[in-house]
Tab-separated table of C-alpha atoms and ligand atoms in Angstrom:
chain	number	residue	atom	x	y	z
I	1	MET	CA	130.921	251.367	2.365
I	2	ILE	CA	134.256	253.136	2.426
I	3	PRO	CA	133.919	256.675	3.810
I	4	ASP	CA	134.827	259.709	1.722
I	5	TRP	CA	138.139	260.428	3.430
I	6	VAL	CA	138.579	263.861	1.870
I	7	ALA	CA	135.150	264.909	3.178
I	8	GLU	CA	135.984	263.483	6.623
I	9	ARG	CA	139.193	265.478	6.687
I	10	SER	CA	137.702	268.772	5.633
I	11	ALA	CA	134.878	268.405	8.181
I	12	MET	CA	137.489	267.715	10.877
I	13	VAL	CA	139.532	270.769	9.921
I	14	GLU	CA	136.489	273.057	9.882
I	15	THR	CA	134.620	271.926	12.983
I	16	GLN	CA	137.352	270.598	15.264
I	17	LEU	CA	140.219	272.920	14.352
I	18	ARG	CA	139.307	276.186	12.627
I	19	ARG	CA	136.137	276.762	14.634
I	20	ARG	CA	138.052	276.207	17.873
I	21	GLY	CA	140.645	278.797	17.028
I	22	VAL	CA	143.492	277.039	15.220
I	23	ARG	CA	144.744	279.807	12.912
I	24	ASP	CA	148.063	278.662	11.430
I	25	GLU	CA	147.196	278.017	7.769
I	26	ARG	CA	150.184	275.722	7.323
I	27	VAL	CA	148.954	273.487	10.166
I	28	LEU	CA	145.400	273.477	8.767
I	29	ARG	CA	146.669	272.620	5.281
I	30	ALA	CA	148.888	269.810	6.566
I	31	MET	CA	146.010	268.251	8.463
I	32	LEU	CA	143.737	268.622	5.452
I	33	GLU	CA	146.261	266.761	3.293
I	34	ILE	CA	147.592	263.985	5.532
I	35	PRO	CA	145.429	260.829	5.431
I	36	ARG	CA	144.884	260.342	9.158
I	37	GLU	CA	142.977	257.070	8.581
I	38	GLU	CA	146.136	255.515	7.118
I	39	PHE	CA	147.863	255.775	10.498
I	40	LEU	CA	145.510	253.449	12.343
I	41	PRO	CA	146.539	249.802	12.576
I	42	GLY	CA	144.456	247.447	10.428
I	43	ALA	CA	143.583	246.780	6.847
I	44	GLU	CA	143.728	249.466	4.206
I	45	GLY	CA	140.263	250.621	3.138
I	46	ASP	CA	138.697	249.381	6.407
I	47	PRO	CA	135.616	251.596	7.009
I	48	SER	CA	136.161	251.436	10.795
I	49	ARG	CA	139.168	253.646	10.214
I	50	VAL	CA	136.673	256.521	10.145
I	51	MET	CA	137.393	256.501	13.921
I	52	ALA	CA	140.505	258.439	13.001
I	53	TYR	CA	138.313	261.512	12.479
I	54	GLN	CA	136.533	261.424	15.830
I	55	ASP	CA	136.951	264.350	18.186
I	56	GLU	CA	138.875	262.249	20.736
I	57	PRO	CA	142.021	260.124	21.103
I	58	VAL	CA	141.958	256.799	19.211
I	59	SER	CA	143.562	253.517	20.268
I	60	ILE	CA	146.602	252.445	18.217
I	61	GLY	CA	147.359	249.241	20.187
I	62	CYS	CA	149.940	248.508	22.906
I	63	GLY	CA	147.773	250.543	25.331
I	64	GLN	CA	148.644	253.763	23.484
I	65	THR	CA	146.577	256.341	21.622
I	66	MET	CA	146.801	258.752	18.734
I	67	SER	CA	146.025	262.226	20.092
I	68	GLN	CA	142.746	264.024	19.439
I	69	PRO	CA	143.099	266.048	16.200
I	70	TYR	CA	142.640	269.359	18.041
I	71	ILE	CA	145.503	268.581	20.430
I	72	THR	CA	147.809	267.638	17.551
I	73	ALA	CA	146.939	270.922	15.816
I	74	LEU	CA	147.379	272.982	18.973
I	75	MET	CA	150.770	271.406	19.679
I	76	ALA	CA	151.977	271.848	16.099
I	77	GLU	CA	150.792	275.466	16.017
I	78	SER	CA	152.479	276.283	19.318
I	79	LEU	CA	155.894	275.445	17.829
I	80	GLU	CA	155.576	278.319	15.294
I	81	LEU	CA	157.344	276.358	12.573
I	82	ALA	CA	158.351	278.181	9.383
I	83	GLY	CA	159.823	275.297	7.404
I	84	THR	CA	163.536	275.540	8.172
I	85	GLU	CA	163.635	273.815	11.561
I	86	THR	CA	164.951	270.546	12.882
I	87	VAL	CA	162.330	269.064	15.209
I	88	LEU	CA	162.475	266.285	17.790
I	89	GLU	CA	159.299	264.404	18.630
I	90	VAL	CA	159.134	262.141	21.694
I	91	GLY	CA	156.518	259.373	21.314
I	92	ALA	CA	156.040	258.512	17.628
I	93	GLY	CA	153.089	256.193	18.286
I	94	CYS	CA	151.546	255.578	14.869
I	95	GLY	CA	153.554	258.370	13.224
I	96	TYR	CA	150.667	260.741	12.455
I	97	HIS	CA	151.898	263.672	14.515
I	98	ALA	CA	155.373	263.227	13.021
I	99	ALA	CA	153.805	263.425	9.548
I	100	VAL	CA	152.189	266.751	10.494
I	101	LEU	CA	155.494	268.080	11.843
I	102	GLY	CA	157.282	266.820	8.721
I	103	ALA	CA	154.979	268.960	6.577
I	104	LEU	CA	155.848	272.044	8.654
I	105	ALA	CA	159.608	271.731	9.276
I	106	ALA	CA	162.765	270.808	7.378
I	107	ARG	CA	163.560	267.692	9.324
I	108	VAL	CA	161.936	265.555	12.034
I	109	VAL	CA	163.372	262.882	14.295
I	110	THR	CA	160.758	260.971	16.247
I	111	ILE	CA	161.642	258.560	19.065
I	112	GLU	CA	159.413	255.697	20.176
I	113	ILE	CA	160.075	253.400	23.145
I	114	ILE	CA	157.755	250.494	22.105
I	115	PRO	CA	159.289	248.457	19.229
I	116	THR	CA	155.904	247.447	17.715
I	117	LEU	CA	154.882	251.105	17.490
I	118	ALA	CA	158.233	252.271	16.118
I	119	LYS	CA	157.707	249.724	13.343
I	120	LEU	CA	154.096	250.848	12.810
I	121	ALA	CA	155.195	254.498	12.571
I	122	ARG	CA	157.925	253.619	10.070
I	123	GLU	CA	155.527	251.604	7.902
I	124	ASN	CA	152.799	254.256	8.017
I	125	LEU	CA	155.164	257.086	7.125
I	126	HIS	CA	156.645	255.050	4.290
I	127	ARG	CA	153.269	253.981	2.827
I	128	THR	CA	151.950	257.550	2.892
I	129	ARG	CA	155.262	258.809	1.404
I	130	ARG	CA	155.836	261.137	4.312
I	131	ASP	CA	159.160	259.582	5.307
I	132	GLY	CA	161.392	261.792	3.119
I	133	ASN	CA	162.388	264.124	5.972
I	134	ILE	CA	161.318	261.995	8.962
I	135	GLN	CA	163.440	259.494	10.839
I	136	VAL	CA	161.914	257.070	13.380
I	137	VAL	CA	164.292	256.035	16.164
I	138	LEU	CA	163.646	253.277	18.714
I	139	GLY	CA	164.652	254.399	22.201
I	140	ASP	CA	163.945	256.379	25.359
I	141	GLY	CA	163.012	259.850	24.181
I	142	SER	CA	162.765	261.248	27.710
I	143	LEU	CA	166.539	261.512	27.315
I	144	GLY	CA	166.175	263.186	23.921
I	145	HIS	CA	168.411	262.243	21.005
I	146	ALA	CA	171.862	263.758	21.424
I	147	GLU	CA	173.082	262.857	17.911
I	148	LEU	CA	171.134	265.613	16.148
I	149	ALA	CA	170.824	268.161	18.997
I	150	PRO	CA	170.208	271.051	19.320
I	151	TYR	CA	166.592	271.084	18.083
I	152	ASP	CA	164.732	274.241	17.089
I	153	ALA	CA	161.557	272.663	18.398
I	154	ILE	CA	160.646	269.651	20.547
I	155	SER	CA	157.189	268.051	20.775
I	156	VAL	CA	156.474	265.546	23.546
I	157	ALA	CA	153.421	263.290	23.070
I	158	ALA	CA	153.321	261.746	26.562
I	159	GLY	CA	152.788	263.274	30.006
I	160	ALA	CA	155.867	263.937	32.159
I	161	PRO	CA	156.171	264.556	35.926
I	162	GLU	CA	158.539	267.475	35.174
I	163	ILE	CA	160.102	268.961	32.068
I	164	PRO	CA	163.031	266.598	31.396
I	165	ALA	CA	166.285	268.534	31.915
I	166	THR	CA	167.913	266.718	29.002
I	167	LEU	CA	165.245	267.964	26.613
I	168	LEU	CA	165.785	271.550	27.767
I	169	GLU	CA	169.514	271.100	27.173
I	170	GLN	CA	168.898	269.751	23.678
I	171	LEU	CA	166.602	272.682	22.801
I	172	ASN	CA	168.188	275.380	20.648
I	173	ASP	CA	168.302	279.021	21.788
I	174	PRO	CA	165.905	280.365	20.581
I	175	GLY	CA	163.669	277.316	20.666
I	176	LEU	CA	160.197	276.092	21.606
I	177	LEU	CA	159.197	272.913	23.439
I	178	VAL	CA	155.643	271.655	23.904
I	179	ILE	CA	155.003	269.084	26.617
I	180	PRO	CA	152.222	267.822	28.906
I	181	VAL	CA	153.353	268.111	32.545
I	182	GLY	CA	151.556	266.970	35.687
I	183	GLU	CA	150.076	263.823	37.185
I	184	ARG	CA	150.216	260.419	35.555
I	185	TRP	CA	146.788	260.825	33.864
I	186	ASP	CA	146.160	264.581	34.161
I	187	GLN	CA	148.418	267.277	32.850
I	188	GLU	CA	148.683	270.825	31.601
I	189	LEU	CA	150.090	271.361	28.129
I	190	ARG	CA	153.075	273.674	28.518
I	191	VAL	CA	154.659	275.683	25.743
I	192	VAL	CA	158.192	276.337	26.919
I	193	SER	CA	160.459	278.890	25.278
I	194	LYS	CA	164.197	279.295	25.519
I	195	ARG	CA	165.493	282.737	24.519
I	196	HIS	CA	168.778	284.434	25.434
I	197	GLY	CA	169.351	281.648	27.934
I	198	ARG	CA	166.039	282.317	29.668
I	199	ILE	CA	163.339	279.671	30.114
I	200	ASP	CA	159.657	280.730	30.250
I	201	TYR	CA	156.420	278.867	29.776
I	202	ARG	CA	152.695	279.361	29.265
I	203	VAL	CA	149.907	276.809	29.690
I	204	ALA	CA	148.019	276.144	26.426
I	205	THR	CA	145.299	273.853	27.822
I	206	LEU	CA	144.562	271.113	30.331
I	207	CYS	CA	145.002	267.668	28.830
I	208	ARG	CA	145.239	263.912	29.361
I	209	PHE	CA	148.119	262.126	27.661
I	210	VAL	CA	149.493	258.628	28.266
I	211	PRO	CA	152.402	258.680	30.758
I	212	LEU	CA	155.934	259.360	29.543
I	213	ARG	CA	158.097	256.354	30.367
I	214	GLY	CA	161.843	256.156	30.696
I	215	GLY	CA	164.698	257.736	32.611
I	216	GLU	CA	163.213	261.235	32.895
I	217	GLY	CA	159.589	260.074	32.737
I	218	TRP	CA	157.612	257.907	35.148
I	219	GLY	CA	160.176	255.078	34.791
A	301	SAH	N1	152.510	261.043	18.411
A	301	SAH	C1	151.371	260.129	18.464
A	301	SAH	C2	150.884	259.914	19.874
A	301	SAH	C3	151.527	258.758	20.495
A	301	SAH	S1	150.985	258.402	22.141
A	301	SAH	C4	150.298	260.659	17.557
A	301	SAH	O1	150.524	260.700	16.385
A	301	SAH	O2	149.220	261.001	17.999
A	301	SAH	C5	152.480	258.581	23.004
A	301	SAH	C6	153.576	257.647	22.606
A	301	SAH	O3	154.691	257.940	23.441
A	301	SAH	C7	153.281	256.166	22.802
A	301	SAH	O4	153.455	255.519	21.594
A	301	SAH	C8	154.321	255.725	23.839
A	301	SAH	O5	154.791	254.422	23.620
A	301	SAH	C9	155.410	256.750	23.624
A	301	SAH	N2	156.351	256.948	24.722
A	301	SAH	C10	156.105	256.985	26.051
A	301	SAH	N3	157.243	257.206	26.733
A	301	SAH	C11	158.252	257.315	25.813
A	301	SAH	C12	159.656	257.551	25.893
A	301	SAH	N4	160.288	257.726	27.065
A	301	SAH	N5	160.363	257.601	24.735
A	301	SAH	C13	159.737	257.432	23.545
A	301	SAH	N6	158.424	257.201	23.412
A	301	SAH	C14	157.678	257.152	24.522
């Protein structure tokens, strides 16, 4: 039997997000509306896609995962988006997080280093009609994307050994950057702000993301 996706989504928003303290109504609305199950690889209407609503990361192939819903919400909320911003995402994966950011900002560029996943993200965003203000780029996002810099907000979906200097350079002033920083499989989620040339950060939570590859990642 095919699950009731709308019911799955509203249960996720209530129990995993709102009850845990996610307050930004725009983030909650976006995650209530975006069909998360459509971003998993596999056949449309496949009941096993109900995995998309579990309270944990889900495999999307190529050894990568789609983040736990709560982490996606926390990251999106931390960027304080009002709707006018240009946002860079590093690590498109299946494109779900980009879809959430696309609902919150004016424009999103998301970079993915694995060609199969860049294609998956593009297809998913197109099929769900979320691609109007989202561009998927194949490349090494640890070096950002100079063409459209500076970005009002940057969201990094893979764990880095340090905050990549290039990303800080490509961040607008004022601007916010959210990124997991730490060991290869254990990080803290940092919310970094740039204001009047000053860089500060706070730690939002401890977390476990896949490693950031590339020039300013783990290689
Ligand atoms: N944003 C996704 C999560 C993807 S997981 C979501 O919707 O939940 C992290 C992704 O980062 C993986 O797809 C991985 O291939 C990608 N990645 C890792 N290093 C990268 C790099 N240097 N540039 C771009 N993408 C990278």
